[in-house]
mmCIF file of C-alpha atoms in Angstrom:
data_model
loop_
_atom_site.group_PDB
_atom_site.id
_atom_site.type_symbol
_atom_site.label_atom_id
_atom_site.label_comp_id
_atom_site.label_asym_id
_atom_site.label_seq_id
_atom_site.Cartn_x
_atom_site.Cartn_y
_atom_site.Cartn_z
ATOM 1 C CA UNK A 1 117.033 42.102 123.955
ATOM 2 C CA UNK A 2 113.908 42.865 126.189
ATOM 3 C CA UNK A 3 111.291 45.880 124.984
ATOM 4 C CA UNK A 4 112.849 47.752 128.570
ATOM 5 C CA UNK A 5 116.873 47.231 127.468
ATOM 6 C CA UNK A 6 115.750 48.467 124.012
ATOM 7 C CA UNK A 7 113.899 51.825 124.901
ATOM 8 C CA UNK A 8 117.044 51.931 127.397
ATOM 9 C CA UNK A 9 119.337 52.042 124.714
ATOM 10 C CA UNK A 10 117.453 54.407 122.376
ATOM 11 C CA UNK A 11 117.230 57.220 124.805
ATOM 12 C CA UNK A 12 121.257 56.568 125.398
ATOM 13 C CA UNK A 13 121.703 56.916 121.443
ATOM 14 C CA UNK A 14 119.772 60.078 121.921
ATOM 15 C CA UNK A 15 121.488 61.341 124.862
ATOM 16 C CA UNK A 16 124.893 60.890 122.755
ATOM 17 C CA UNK A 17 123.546 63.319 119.964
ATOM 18 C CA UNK A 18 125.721 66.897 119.827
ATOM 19 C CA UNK A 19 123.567 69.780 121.032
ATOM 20 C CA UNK A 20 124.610 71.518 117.798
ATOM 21 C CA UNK A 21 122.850 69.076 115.950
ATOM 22 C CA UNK A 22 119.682 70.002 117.256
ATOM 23 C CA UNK A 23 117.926 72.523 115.108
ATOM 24 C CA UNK A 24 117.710 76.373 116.606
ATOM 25 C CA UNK A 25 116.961 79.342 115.188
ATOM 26 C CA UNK A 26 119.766 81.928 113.635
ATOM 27 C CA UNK A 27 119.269 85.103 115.818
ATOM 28 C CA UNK A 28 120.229 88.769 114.676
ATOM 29 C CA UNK A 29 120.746 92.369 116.281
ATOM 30 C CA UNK A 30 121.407 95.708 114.836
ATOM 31 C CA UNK A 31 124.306 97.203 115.517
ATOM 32 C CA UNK A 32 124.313 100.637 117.535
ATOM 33 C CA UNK A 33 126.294 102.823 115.592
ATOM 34 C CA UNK A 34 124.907 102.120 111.741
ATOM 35 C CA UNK A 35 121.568 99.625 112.546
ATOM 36 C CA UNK A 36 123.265 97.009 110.666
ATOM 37 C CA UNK A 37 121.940 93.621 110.890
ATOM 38 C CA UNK A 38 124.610 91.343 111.813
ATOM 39 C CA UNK A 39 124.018 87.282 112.923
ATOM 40 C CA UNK A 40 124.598 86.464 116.509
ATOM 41 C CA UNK A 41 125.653 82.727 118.132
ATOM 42 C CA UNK A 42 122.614 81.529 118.838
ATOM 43 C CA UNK A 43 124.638 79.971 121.495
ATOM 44 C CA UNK A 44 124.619 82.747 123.446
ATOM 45 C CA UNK A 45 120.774 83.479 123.529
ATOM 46 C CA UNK A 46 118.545 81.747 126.466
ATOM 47 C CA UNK A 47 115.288 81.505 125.750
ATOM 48 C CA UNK A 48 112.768 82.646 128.632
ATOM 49 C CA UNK A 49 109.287 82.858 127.562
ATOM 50 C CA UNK A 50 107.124 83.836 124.367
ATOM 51 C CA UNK A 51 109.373 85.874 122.317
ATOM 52 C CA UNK A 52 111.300 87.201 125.344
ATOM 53 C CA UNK A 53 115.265 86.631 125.239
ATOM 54 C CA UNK A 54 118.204 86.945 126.787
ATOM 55 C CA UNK A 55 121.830 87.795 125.241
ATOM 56 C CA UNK A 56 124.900 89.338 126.428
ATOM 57 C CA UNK A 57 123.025 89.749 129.914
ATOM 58 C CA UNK A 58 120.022 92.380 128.260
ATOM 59 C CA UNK A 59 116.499 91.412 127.568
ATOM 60 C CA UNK A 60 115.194 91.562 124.345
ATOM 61 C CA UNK A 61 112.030 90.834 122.047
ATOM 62 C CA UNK A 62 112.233 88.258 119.114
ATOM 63 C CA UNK A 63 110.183 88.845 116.055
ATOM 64 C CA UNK A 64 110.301 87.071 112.443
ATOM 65 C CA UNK A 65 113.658 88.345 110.726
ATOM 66 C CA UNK A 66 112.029 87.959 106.540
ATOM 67 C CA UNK A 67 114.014 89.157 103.058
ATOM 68 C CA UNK A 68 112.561 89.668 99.995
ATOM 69 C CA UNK A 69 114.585 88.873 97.200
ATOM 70 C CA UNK A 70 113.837 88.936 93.130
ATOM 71 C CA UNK A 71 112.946 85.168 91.372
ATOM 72 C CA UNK A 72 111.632 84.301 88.652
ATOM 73 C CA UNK A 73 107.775 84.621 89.300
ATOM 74 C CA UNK A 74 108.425 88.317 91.177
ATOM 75 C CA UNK A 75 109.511 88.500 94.899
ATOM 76 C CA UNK A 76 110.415 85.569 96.987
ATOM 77 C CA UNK A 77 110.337 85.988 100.974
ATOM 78 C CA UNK A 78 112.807 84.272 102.933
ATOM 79 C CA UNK A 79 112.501 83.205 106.922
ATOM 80 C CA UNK A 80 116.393 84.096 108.299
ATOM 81 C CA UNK A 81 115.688 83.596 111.652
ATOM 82 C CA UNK A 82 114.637 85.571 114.466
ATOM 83 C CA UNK A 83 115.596 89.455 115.174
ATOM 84 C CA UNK A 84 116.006 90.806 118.864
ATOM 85 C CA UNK A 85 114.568 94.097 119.682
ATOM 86 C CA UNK A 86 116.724 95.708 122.212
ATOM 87 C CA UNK A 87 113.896 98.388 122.547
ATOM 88 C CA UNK A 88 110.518 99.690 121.513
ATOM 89 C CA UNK A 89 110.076 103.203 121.140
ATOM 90 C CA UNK A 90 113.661 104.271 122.566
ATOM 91 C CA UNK A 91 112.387 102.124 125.585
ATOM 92 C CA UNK A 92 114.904 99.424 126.652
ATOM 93 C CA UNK A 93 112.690 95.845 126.315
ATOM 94 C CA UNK A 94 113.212 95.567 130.757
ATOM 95 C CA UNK A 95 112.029 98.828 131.124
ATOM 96 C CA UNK A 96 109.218 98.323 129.300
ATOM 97 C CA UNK A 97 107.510 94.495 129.634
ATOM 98 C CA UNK A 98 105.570 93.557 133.028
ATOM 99 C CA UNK A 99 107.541 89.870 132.480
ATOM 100 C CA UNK A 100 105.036 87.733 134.626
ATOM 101 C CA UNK A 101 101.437 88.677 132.889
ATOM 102 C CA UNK A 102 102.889 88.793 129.314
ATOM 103 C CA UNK A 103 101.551 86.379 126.822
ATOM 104 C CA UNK A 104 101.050 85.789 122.858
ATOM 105 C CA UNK A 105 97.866 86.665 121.841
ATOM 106 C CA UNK A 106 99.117 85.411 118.004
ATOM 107 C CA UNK A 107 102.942 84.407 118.196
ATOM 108 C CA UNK A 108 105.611 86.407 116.880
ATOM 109 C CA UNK A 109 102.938 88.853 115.814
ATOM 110 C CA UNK A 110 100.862 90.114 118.523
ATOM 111 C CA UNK A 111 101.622 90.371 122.443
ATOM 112 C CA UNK A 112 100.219 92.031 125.590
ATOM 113 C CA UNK A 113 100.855 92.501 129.613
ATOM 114 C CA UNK A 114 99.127 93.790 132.030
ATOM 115 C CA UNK A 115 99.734 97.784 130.910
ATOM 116 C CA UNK A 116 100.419 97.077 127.338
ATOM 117 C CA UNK A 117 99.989 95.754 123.891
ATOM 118 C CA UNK A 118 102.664 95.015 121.348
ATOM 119 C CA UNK A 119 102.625 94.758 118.098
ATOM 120 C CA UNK A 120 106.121 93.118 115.791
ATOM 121 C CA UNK A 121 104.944 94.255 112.192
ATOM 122 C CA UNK A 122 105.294 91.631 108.793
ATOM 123 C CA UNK A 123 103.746 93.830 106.292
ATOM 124 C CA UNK A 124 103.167 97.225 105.239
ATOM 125 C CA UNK A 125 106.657 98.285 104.186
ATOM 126 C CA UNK A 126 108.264 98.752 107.706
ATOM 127 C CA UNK A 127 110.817 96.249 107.866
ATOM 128 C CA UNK A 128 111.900 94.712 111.553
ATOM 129 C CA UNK A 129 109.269 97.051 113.216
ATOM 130 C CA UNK A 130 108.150 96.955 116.615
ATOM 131 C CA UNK A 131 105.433 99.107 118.711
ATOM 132 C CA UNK A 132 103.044 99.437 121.464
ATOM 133 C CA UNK A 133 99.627 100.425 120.345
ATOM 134 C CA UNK A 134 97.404 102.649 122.088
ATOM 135 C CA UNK A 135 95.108 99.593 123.137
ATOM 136 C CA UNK A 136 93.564 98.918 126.998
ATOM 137 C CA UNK A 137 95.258 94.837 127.220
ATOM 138 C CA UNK A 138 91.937 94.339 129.604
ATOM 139 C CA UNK A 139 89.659 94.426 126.729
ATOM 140 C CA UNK A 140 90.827 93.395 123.487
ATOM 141 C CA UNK A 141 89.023 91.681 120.875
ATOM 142 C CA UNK A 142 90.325 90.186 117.542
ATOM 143 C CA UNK A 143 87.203 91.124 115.433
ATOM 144 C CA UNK A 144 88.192 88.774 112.200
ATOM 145 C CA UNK A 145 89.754 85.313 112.086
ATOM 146 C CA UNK A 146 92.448 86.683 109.725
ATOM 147 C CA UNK A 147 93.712 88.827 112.392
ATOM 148 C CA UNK A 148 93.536 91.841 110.547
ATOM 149 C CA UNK A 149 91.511 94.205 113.275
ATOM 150 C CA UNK A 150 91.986 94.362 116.460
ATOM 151 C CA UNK A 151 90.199 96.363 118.962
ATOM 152 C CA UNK A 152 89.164 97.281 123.007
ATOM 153 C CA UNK A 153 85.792 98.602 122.136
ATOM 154 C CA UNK A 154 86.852 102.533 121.411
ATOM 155 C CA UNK A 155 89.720 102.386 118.902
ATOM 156 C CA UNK A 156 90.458 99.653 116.330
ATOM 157 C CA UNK A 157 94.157 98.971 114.620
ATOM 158 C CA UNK A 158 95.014 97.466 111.639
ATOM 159 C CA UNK A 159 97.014 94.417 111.805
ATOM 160 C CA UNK A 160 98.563 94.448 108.501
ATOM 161 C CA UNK A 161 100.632 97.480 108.931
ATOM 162 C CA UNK A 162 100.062 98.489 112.434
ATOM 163 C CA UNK A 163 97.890 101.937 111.844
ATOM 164 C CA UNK A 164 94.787 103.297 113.610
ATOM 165 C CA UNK A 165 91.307 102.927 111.600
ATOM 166 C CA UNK A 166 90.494 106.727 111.519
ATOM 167 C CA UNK A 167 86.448 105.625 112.157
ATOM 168 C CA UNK A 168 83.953 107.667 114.220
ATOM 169 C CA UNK A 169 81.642 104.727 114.852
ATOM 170 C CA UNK A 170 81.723 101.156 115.607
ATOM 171 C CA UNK A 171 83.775 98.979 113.352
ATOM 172 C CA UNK A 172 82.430 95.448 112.589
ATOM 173 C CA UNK A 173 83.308 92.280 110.549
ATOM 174 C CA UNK A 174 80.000 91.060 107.740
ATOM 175 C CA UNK A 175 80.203 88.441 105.715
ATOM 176 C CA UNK A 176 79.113 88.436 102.395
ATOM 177 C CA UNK A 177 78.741 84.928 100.190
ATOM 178 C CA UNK A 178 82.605 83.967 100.311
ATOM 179 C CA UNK A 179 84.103 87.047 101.474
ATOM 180 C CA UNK A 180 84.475 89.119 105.054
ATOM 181 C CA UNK A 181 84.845 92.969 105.253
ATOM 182 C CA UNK A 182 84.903 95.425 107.612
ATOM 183 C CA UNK A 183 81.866 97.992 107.619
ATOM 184 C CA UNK A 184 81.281 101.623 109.942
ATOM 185 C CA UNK A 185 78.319 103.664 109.499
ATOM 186 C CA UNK A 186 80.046 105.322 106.287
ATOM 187 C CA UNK A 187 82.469 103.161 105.091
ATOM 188 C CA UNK A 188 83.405 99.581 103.677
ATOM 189 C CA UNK A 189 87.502 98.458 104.813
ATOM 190 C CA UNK A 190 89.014 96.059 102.327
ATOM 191 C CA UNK A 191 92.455 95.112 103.340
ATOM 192 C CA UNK A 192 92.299 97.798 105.788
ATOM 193 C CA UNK A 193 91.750 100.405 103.535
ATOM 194 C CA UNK A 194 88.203 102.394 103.625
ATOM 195 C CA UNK A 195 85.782 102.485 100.275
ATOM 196 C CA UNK A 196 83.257 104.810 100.065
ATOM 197 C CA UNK A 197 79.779 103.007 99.185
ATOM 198 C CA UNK A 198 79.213 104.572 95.890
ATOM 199 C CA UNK A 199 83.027 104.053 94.927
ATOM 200 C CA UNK A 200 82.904 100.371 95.607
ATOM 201 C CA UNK A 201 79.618 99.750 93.926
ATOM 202 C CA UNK A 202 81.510 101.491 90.600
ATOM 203 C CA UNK A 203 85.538 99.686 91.325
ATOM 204 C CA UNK A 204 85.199 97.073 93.477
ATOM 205 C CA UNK A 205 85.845 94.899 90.502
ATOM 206 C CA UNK A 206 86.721 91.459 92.962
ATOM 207 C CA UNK A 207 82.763 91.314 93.004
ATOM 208 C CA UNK A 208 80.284 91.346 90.294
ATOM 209 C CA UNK A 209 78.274 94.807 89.739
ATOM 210 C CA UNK A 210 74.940 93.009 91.076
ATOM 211 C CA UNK A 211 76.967 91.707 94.030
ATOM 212 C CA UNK A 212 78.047 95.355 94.870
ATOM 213 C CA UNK A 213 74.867 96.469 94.765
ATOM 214 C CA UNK A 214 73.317 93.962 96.620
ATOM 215 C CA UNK A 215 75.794 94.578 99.227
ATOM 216 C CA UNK A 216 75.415 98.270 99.434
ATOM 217 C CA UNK A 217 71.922 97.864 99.504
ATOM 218 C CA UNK A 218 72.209 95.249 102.597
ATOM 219 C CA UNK A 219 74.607 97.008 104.856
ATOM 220 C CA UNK A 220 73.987 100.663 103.384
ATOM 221 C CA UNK A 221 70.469 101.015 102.610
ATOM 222 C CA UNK A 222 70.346 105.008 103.228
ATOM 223 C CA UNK A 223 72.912 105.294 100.336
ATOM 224 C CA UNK A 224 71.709 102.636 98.288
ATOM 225 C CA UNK A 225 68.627 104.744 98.220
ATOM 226 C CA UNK A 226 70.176 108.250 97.279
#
């Protein structure tokens, strides 16, 4: 059998394999009455573009559908499948996308349009949460690799749960031997959350005291001085 009848006959084989056999994702919904999360045929969701979706003839949003569960070394988290968001905000998904100009910025995570940003959050306690945030699409900048701050040059969100950084000055991203953080004129953002200088010279224990100091002394030097 010729190289041509053999490729010929592959593709046939693979022509013959069941749809069903090909791997898709497990979709869910919450019901209207009680928010239940109930499993859907993924047979009856189309796929259109990014996250976007189609079932039972109404657009929705897909993000990452996780449970935790208890094992034996703490909490295990589980990937189900993919949850539809029927709405943001009390605002039907159609109502609310510009479908031609929206794109991933960081799939199944972060999103924007022409008018809009949205953000589908994994951590921080809100589970299957979706928002817009109050961010100008036009200008955004990721200011870390980890994704954790995001910003249009006048306010900055936190990526890990989805929150404004209450700052009055320009947030940044320094790097420091091994490690990144996020600085403003009067505070140092670990994981988000804001340390005053002094306090993370004295608990900032992930450091060594010297380390601290040097630090302080670096990107604080009127404080490192008082």
């Amino acid at each position: 059998m010729g190289r041509r009848q053999i490729t010929g006959f592959v593709l046939f084989l693979f022509l013959l394999i069941p749809a069903c056999l090909i791997q898709r994702d497990d979709f869910f919904i919450s019901t209207s009455k009680d928010y239940k999360v109930l499993q859907i045929a993924s047979s009856e969701v189309s796929f259109l573009k990014e996250n976007v979706y189609i079932y039972d003839g109404t657009l929705y949003l897909a993000s990452e559908y996780l449970v935790k569960s208890a094992s034996g070394n703490g909490m295990a988290t589980e990937r189900k499948g993919l949850y539809l968001h029927k709405s943001i905000d009390g605002i039907p998904v159609a109502d609310l996308i510009d479908l031609e100009s929206y794109e991933a910025i960081k799939p199944l995570l972060l999103y924007k349009d022409k008018e809009r940003v949205y953000f589908f959050q994994l951590e921080g306690g809100c589970h299957l949460c979706a928002a817009t945030l109050d961010l100008n699409p036009k200008t955004l900048k990721m200011l870390d690799p980890a994704f954790e701050y995001l910003t249009d040059g006048q306010t900055t969100y936190c990526l890990r749960n989805g929150e404004k950084i209450a700052t009055t000055s320009k947030l940044s991203i320094v790097k420091f031997g091994n490690s990144s953080f996020a600085v403003d004129a009067n505070f140092i953002y670990s994981m988000c959350e804001p340390i005053d200088p002094e306090e993370f010279v004295a608990n900032f224990d992930i450091l060594s005291t010297s380390e601290r100091r040097d630090f302080v002394k670096r990107f604080f030097p009127k404080q490192a001085q008082d």
